[in-house]
Every structure is written in C-alpha cells, then in structure tokens.
Coordinates of C-alpha atoms and ligand atoms in Angstrom, one line a residue:
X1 CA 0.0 0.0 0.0
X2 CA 2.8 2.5 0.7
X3 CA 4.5 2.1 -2.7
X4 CA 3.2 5.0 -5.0
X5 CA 0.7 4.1 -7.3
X6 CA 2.6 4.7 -11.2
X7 CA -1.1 5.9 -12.3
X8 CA -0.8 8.7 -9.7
X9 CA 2.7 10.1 -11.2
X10 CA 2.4 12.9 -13.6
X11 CA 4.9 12.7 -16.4
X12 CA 7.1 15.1 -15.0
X13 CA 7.3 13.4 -11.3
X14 CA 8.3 10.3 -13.3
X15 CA 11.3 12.0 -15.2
X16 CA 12.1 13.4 -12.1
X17 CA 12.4 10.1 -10.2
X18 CA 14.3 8.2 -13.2
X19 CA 17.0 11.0 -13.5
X20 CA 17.5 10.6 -9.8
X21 CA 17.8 7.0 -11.2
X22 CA 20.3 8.2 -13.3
X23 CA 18.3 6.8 -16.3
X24 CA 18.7 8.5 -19.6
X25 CA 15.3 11.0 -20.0
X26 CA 13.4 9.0 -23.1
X27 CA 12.4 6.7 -20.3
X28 CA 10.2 8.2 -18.6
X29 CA 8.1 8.6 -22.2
X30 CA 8.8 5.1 -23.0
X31 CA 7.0 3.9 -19.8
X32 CA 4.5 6.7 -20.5
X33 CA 4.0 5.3 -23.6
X34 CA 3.4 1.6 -21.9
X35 CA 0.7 3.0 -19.4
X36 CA -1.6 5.2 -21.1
X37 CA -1.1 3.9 -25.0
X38 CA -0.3 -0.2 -25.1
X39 CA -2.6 0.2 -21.9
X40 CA -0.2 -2.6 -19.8
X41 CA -0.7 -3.6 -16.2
X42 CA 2.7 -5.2 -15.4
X43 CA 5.7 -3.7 -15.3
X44 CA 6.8 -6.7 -16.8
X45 CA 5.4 -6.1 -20.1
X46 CA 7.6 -3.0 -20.7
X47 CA 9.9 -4.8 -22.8
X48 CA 11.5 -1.8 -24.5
X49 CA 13.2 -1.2 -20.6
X50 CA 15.9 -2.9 -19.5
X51 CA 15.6 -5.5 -17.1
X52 CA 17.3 -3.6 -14.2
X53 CA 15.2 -0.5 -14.8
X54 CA 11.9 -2.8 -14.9
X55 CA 12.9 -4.2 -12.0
X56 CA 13.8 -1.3 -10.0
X57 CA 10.0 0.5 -11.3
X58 CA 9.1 -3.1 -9.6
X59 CA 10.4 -2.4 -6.4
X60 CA 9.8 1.5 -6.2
X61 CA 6.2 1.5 -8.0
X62 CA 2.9 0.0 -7.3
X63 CA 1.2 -1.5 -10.5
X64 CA -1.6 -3.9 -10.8
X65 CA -4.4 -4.9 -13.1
X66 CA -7.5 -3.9 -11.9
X67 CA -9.1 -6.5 -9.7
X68 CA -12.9 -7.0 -10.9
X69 CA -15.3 -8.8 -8.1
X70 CA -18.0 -8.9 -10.5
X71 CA -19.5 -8.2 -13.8
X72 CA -22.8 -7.5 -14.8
X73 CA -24.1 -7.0 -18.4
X74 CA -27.7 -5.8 -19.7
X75 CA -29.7 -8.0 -21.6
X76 CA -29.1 -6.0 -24.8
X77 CA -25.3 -6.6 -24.6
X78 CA -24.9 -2.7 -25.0
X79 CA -24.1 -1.6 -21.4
X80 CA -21.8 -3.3 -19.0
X81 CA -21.1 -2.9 -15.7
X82 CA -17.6 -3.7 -13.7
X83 CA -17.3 -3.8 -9.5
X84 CA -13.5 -2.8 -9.1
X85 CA -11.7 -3.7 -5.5
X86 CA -9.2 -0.6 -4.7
X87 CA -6.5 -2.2 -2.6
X88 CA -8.0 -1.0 0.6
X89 CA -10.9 -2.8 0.0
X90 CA -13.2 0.0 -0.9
X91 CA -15.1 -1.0 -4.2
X92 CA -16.4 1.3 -7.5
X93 CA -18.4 0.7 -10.1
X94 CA -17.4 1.8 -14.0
X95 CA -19.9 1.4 -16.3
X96 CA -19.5 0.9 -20.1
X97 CA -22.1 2.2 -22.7
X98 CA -22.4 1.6 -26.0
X99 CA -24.3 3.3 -28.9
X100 CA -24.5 3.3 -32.6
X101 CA -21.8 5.9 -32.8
X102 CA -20.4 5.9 -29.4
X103 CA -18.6 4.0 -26.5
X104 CA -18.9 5.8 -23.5
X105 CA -17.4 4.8 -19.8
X106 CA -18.8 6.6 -16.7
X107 CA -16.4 6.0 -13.7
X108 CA -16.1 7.6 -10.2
X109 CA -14.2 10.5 -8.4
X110 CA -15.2 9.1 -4.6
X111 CA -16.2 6.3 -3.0
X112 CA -19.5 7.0 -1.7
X113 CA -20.7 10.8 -1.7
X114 CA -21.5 13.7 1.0
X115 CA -23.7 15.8 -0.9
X116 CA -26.5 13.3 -0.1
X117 CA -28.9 13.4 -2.7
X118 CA -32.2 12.1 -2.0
X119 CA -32.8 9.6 -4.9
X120 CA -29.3 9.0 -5.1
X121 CA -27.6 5.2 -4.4
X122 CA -24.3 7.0 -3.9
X123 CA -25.5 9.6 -1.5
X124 CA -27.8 7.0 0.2
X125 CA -23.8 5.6 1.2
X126 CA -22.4 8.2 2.6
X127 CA -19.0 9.7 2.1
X128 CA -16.3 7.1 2.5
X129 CA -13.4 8.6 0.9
X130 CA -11.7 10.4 -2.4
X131 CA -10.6 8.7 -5.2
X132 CA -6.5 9.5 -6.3
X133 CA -5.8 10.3 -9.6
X134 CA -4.5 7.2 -10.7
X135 CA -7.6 5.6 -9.5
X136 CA -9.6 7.4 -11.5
X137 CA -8.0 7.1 -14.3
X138 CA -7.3 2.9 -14.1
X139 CA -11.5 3.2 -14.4
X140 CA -11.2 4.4 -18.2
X141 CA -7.8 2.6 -19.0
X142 CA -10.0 -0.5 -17.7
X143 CA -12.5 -0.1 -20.4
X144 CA -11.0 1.3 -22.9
X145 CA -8.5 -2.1 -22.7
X146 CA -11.4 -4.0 -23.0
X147 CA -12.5 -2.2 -26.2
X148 CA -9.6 -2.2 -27.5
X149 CA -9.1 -6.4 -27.4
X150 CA -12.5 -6.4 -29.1
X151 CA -10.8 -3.6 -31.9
X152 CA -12.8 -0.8 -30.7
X153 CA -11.9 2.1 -29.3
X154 CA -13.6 4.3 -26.1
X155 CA -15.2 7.7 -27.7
X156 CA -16.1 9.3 -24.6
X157 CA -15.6 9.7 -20.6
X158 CA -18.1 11.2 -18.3
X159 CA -17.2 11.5 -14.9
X160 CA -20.9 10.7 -13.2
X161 CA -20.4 7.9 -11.7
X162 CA -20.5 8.0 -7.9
X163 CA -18.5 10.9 -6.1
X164 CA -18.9 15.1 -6.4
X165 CA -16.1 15.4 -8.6
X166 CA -15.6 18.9 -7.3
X167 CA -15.3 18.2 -4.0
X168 CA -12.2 16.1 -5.0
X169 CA -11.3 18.7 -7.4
X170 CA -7.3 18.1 -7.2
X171 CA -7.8 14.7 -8.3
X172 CA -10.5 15.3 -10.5
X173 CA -8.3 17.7 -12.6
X174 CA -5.1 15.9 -12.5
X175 CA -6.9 12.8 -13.8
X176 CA -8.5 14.8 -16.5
X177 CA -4.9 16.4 -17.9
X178 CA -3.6 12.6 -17.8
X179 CA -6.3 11.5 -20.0
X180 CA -5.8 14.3 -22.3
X181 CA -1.5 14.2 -22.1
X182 CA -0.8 14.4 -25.7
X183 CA 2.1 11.8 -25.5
X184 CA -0.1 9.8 -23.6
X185 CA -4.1 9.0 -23.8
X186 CA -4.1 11.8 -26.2
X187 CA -8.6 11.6 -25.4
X188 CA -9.8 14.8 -27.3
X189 CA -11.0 17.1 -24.5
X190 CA -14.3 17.8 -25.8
X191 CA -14.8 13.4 -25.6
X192 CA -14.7 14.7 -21.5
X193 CA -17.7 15.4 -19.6
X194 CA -17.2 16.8 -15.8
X195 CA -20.5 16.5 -13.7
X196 CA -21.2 18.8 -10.4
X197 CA -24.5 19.1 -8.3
X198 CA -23.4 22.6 -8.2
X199 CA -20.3 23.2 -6.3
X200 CA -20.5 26.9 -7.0
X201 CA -16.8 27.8 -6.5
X202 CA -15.5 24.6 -7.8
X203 CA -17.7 25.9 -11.3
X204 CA -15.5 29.2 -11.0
X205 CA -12.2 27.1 -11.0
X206 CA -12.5 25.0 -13.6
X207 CA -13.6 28.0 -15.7
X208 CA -9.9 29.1 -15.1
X209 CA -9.0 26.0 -16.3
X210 CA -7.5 25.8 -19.7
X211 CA -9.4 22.7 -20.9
X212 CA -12.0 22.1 -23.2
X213 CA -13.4 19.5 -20.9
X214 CA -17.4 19.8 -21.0
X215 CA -19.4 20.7 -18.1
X216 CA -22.8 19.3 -16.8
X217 CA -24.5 20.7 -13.5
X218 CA -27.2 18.4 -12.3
X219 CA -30.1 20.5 -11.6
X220 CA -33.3 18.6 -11.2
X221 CA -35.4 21.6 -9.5
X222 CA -35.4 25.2 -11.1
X223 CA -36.8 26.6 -6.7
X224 CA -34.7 27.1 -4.1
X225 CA -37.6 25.5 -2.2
X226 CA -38.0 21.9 -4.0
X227 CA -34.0 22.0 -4.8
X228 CA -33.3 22.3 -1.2
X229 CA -35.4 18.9 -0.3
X230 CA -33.8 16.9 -3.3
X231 CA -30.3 18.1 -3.4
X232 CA -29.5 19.6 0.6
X233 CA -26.0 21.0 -0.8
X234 CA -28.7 23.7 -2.3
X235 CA -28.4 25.4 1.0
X236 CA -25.2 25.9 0.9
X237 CA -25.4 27.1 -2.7
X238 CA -28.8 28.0 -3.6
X239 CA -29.4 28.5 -7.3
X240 CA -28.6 32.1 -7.8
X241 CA -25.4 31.7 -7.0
X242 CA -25.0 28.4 -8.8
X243 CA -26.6 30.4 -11.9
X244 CA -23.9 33.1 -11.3
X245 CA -21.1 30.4 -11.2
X246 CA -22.3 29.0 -14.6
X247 CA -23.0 31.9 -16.3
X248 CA -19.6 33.1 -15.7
X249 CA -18.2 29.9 -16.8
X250 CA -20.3 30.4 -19.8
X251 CA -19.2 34.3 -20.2
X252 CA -15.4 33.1 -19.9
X253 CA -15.4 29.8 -22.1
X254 CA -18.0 30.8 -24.5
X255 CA -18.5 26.3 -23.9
X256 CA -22.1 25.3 -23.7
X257 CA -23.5 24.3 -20.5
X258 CA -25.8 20.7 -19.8
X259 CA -28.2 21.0 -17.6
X260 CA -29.3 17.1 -16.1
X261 CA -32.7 16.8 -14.8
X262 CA -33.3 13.5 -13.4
X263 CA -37.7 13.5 -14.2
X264 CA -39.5 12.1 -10.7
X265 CA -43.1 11.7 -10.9
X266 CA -45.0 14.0 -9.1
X267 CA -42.1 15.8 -8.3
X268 CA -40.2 17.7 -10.7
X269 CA -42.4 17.5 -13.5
X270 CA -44.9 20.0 -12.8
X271 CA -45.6 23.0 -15.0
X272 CA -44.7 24.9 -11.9
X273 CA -41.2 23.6 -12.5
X274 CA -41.1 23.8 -16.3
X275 CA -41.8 26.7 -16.4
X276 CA -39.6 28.5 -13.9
X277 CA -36.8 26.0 -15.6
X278 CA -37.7 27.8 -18.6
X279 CA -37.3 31.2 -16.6
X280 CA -33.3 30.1 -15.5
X281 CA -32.4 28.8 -18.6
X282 CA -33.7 31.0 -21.2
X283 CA -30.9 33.0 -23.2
X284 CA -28.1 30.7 -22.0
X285 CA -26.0 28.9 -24.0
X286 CA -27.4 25.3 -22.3
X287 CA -28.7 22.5 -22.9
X288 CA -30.9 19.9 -20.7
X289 CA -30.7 16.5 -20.1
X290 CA -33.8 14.8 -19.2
X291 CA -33.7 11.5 -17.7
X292 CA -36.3 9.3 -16.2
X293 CA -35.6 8.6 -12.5
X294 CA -33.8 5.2 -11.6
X295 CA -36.1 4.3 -8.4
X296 CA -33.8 3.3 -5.6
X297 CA -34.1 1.2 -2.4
X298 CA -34.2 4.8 -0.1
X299 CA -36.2 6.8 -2.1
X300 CA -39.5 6.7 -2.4
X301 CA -40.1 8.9 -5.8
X302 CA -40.7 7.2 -9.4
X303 CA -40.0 7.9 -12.9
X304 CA -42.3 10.4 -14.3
X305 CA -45.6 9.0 -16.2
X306 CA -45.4 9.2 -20.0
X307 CA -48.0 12.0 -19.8
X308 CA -46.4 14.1 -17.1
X309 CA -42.9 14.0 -19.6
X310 CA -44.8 15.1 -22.6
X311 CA -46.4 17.6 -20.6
X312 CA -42.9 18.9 -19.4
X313 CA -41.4 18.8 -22.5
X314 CA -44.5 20.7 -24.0
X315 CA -43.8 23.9 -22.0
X316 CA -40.2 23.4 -22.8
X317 CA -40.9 23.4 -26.4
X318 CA -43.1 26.2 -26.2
X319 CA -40.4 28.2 -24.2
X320 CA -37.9 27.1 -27.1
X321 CA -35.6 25.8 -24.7
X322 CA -33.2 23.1 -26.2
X323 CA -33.3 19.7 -24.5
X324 CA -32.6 15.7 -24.7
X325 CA -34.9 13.4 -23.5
X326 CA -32.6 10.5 -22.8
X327 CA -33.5 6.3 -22.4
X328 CA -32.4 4.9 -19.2
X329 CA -29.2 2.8 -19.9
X330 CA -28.9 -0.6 -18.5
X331 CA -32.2 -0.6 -16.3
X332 CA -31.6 -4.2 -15.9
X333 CA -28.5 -4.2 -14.6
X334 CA -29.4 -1.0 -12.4
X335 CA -26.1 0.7 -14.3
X336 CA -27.7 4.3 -14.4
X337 CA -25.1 6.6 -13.8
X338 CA -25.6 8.1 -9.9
X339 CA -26.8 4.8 -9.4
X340 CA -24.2 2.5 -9.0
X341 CA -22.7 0.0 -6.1
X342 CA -25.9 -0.1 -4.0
X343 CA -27.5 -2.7 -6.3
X344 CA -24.2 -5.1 -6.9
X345 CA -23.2 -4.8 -2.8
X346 CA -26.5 -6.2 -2.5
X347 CA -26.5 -8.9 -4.7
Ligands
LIG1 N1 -22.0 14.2 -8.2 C1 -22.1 14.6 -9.6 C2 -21.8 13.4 -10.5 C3 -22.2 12.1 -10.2 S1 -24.0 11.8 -10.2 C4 -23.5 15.1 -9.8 O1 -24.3 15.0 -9.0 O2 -23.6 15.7 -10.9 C5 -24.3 11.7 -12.0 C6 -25.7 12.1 -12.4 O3 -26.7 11.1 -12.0 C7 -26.2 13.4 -11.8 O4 -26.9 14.2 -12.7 C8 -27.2 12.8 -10.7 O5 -28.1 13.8 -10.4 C9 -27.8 11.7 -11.5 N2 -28.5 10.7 -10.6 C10 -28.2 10.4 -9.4 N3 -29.1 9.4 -9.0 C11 -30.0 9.2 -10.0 C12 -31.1 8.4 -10.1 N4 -31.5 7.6 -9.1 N5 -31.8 8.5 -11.3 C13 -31.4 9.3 -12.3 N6 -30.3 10.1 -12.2 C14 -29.6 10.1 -11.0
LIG2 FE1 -23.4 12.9 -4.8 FE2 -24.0 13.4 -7.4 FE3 -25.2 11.4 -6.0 FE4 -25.7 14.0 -5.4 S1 -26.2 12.9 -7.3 S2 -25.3 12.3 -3.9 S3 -23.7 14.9 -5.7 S4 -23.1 11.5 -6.6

C-alpha cells in the first residue's frame, strides 16, 4: 500500500524520479508510452526497458491490473457494468455504454458521496473517501483495454459515476490532464464530460481552467424550495449563485452548459417547475438533459408517467428551450449513472 501508485505520477514526477535513477530522460516517455497507449498492467510487459530498470520500477512502483469482483451485463449486450476492488478494499463501479456511434465509460471521483442526494444510491452511502488520480484514471484505462481487445476504441468519458467530482477537485483535474497528455491518452478534450451538483466555487475554478473538458450541473429543480429537499447541498449554494457560477463559466469559455434533470413523478415534473426551468435557462448557451428517474431502495419517488414527460417537455418546447430526452441505460443491470454500487453490494 505504501509504494506509489505509477497511475498517480504525472509525467514530469516520473522524469524526475528516473534522472534521480540516473536513467537516460526517453524513459520516462517510453513507460508513458506503456501505461496510457499499449494500456499494460505489469511492469513486466515494458519490454523496451531494461531488465534492471523494470525491476527497480518493480520495487519502487505499485502497479496492478484492476481487480474485478463482478460483472454485470444488460440484456441487450450494450451496457456493462464492472465492480472494481481498490486495494484497501473499498469498491467502485465503471460502467461501459455503448451506442450506434459511441462508446462511452462513466467512472467515479469518490467512494461513496456527501452531498446526499435524495434519490441518489451514492448519496444513500455516505461519504467514504476520495478517489487519487490514478484511481480514476485505471477506471477508463480499464474499459478502454477492453474495447480495445475487441478492436474498438472508447469515444467518450463522463465522470458521473459516484462521487462530487468537485469536492475532490485536485484529483479530478489531474486525472482529467492525464487522459488528455498528448504523449499519452491523447482523449480529445471535448470526448470529456465533468458533472457537479453545483459546487459553485469549484464551477469558478475550472472555468480558469484551460481545458476544453465539457461541463454538466445536475439541476433537477429550477426553486430554491423543491431543490433544497432533493439536493440539501442547495443550501449551501442556492441556485442564484449556482446560476452566477455558470454563467460566468459560460461568459469566460463561450462552452455550452448541460443541464441534467433526473424527471420524478410528481415531483419535478410540474408546470410549476417547467416553467420557472424555462425562466433560468432561457438565453443561455445550455442544454438539458432529461432522464427518467432510476427508483432506488431509499427513495421513495418514481420515474415520471409518460404524460407528465410530454407535458414537461410541451412547455419546454413552447419556451424554445433546447433539451434531450434521454432512455435509461442498463435498467436491468441497475447501471444508471448516480446509481451504481448499491445494487451489486447487495446482490
Ligand atoms: N456528483 C455529480 C456526478 C455524479 S452523479 C453530480 O451529482 O452531478 C451523476 C448524475 O446522475 C447526476 O446528474 C445525478 O443527479 C444523477 N442521478 C443520481 N441518482 C440518480 C437516479 N436515481 N436516477 C437518475 N439520475 C440520477
Ligand atoms: Fe453525490 Fe451526485 Fe449522488 Fe448527489 S447525485 S449524492 S452529488 S453523486
């Protein structure tokens, strides 16, 4: 456990540590190269080093396949699910989607989540602890190894799986510049999705970031007064300022904004709500995401009723506001993003 993980090194911490190794500089790209592009998990398959080095990245260097305690796959065949053991025991869920045009993986920033969202599995858990870098990052390499021995290749990363990526914003950044490294990954930065529940000064950060990474703010209620039940970190930042944040980001990145409204019977898919959505949103340069609720074990509220959708949808389309109304992915295999370990640390 004490040995640093080689996923967690940044390119130049690595060129740092093999010149104190007294190792010619080209290494550190070779083994670079190894990690993020021939996507190995053994130090032992770096066979362009030399033994001695090899060994002495053995000794210094954790590196280890990722250990999957389960697998589960949707009927279709098009979404799959892995259960991933961290080496302290602590388990995470990456989830692979595929579409006509696409192969997506969703993986997580944190074990477990304090924000505490009411329909949320990961909130239901509790906070248990941040993910490193490297951690996050094994989650896509994972996938995209997968892909790769079936000759495709992973076309996009969204980073809603379970954790508030902004509240583990070191981590969350560092593992986003590794999956971009242009000697490395080399993922096109606008293949990256970065999901907050409205972290209103981590939204001002990454605006100073120079990336090209997309952003999505989970939403889900358009009043203070319904947002503060569903999401409690409202409270903390109520929607003006999380509007404030975004539409600065916007102002400085001139990058579209998604919106993700989760649809819950009853709930958030009143008129009330569509229309003072319509009110927030109008003029921006955003986007929403509407997705039918995944029911959970502690939540009581259900996906929203054909009729009351269209009815949403209706004053959103009369309010010209642009929007998505997404299919739930995976519903058999419970693999809906901001759904995950709860149903496989049950089964
Ligand atoms: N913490 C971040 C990212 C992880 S959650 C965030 O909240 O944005 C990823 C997405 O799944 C969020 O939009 C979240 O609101 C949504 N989500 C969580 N639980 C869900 C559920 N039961 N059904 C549908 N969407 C859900
Ligand atoms: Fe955390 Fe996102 Fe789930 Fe809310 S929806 S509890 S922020 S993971």
């Amino acid at each position: 456990m004490s040995l640093p993980y080689l996923y967690d090194l940044d390119l130049p911490t690595l060129e740092a540590w093999l010149a104190d190794w007294g190792e010619p500089r080209y290494r550190a790209r070779q083994i670079w190269e190894w990690l993020y592009r021939r996507l190995v998990t053994d130090v032992d398959q770096m066979t362009s080093l030399p033994k001695s080095l090899r060994q002495r990245l053995t000794e210094a260097t954790r590196l280890t396949a990722p250990h999957i305690q389960a697998v589960q796959e949707s009927l279709d065949g098009e979404t799959r699910k892995d259960l991933l053991a961290l080496e302290d025991g602590e388990q995470i869920e990456v989830v692979l989607m595929r579409y006509a045009d696409r192969r997506s993986v969703c993986v997580s920033t944190q074990v477990g989540c304090a924000v505490g969202c009411q329909f949320c599995a990961t909130g239901q858990m509790g906070f248990r602890r941040n993910l490193s870098s490297g951690e996050i990052v094994m989650q896509v390499l994972h996938f995209a190894r997968l892909l790769e021995a079936q000759g495709q290749k992973l076309t996009n990363v969204v980073l809603m799986g379970m954790g508030e990526p902004f509240l583990n914003y070191e981590n969350t950044l560092a593992a986003l510049h590794r999956l971009i490294d242009s000697q490395g990954f080399q993922m096109g930065q606008r293949r990256l999705t970065v999901s907050t529940a409205g972290v209103a000064p981590g939204i001002r950060r990454f605006s100073e970031e120079d990336t090209q990474v997309n952003l999505a703010v989970s939403l889900h209620a358009a009043t203070d007064a319904l947002r503060n039940i569903l999401m409690p970190l409202n409270r903390r930042y109520g929607l003006d300022e999380v509007f404030a944040a975004v539409t600065d980001y916007i102002a400085r990145t001139n990058r579209r904004v998604t919106f993700e409204w989760s649809l819950i019977d009853g709930v958030n898919d009143t008129p009330e709500q569509a229309l003072a959505l319509a009110a927030r949103i109008k003029g921006m340069l955003a986007h929403i995401n509407l997705i039918p609720l995944n029911p959970t074990p502690g939540y009581a509220g259900q996906p929203s009723t054909p009729e009351h959708t269209t009815n949403f949808t209706a004053i959103l389309d009369e309010q010209h506001i642009p929007y998505t109304l997404r299919l739930r992915r995976g519903l058999d295999i419970q693999a809906g993003c901001g759904q995950l370990r709860q149903s496989i640390s049950q089964s």
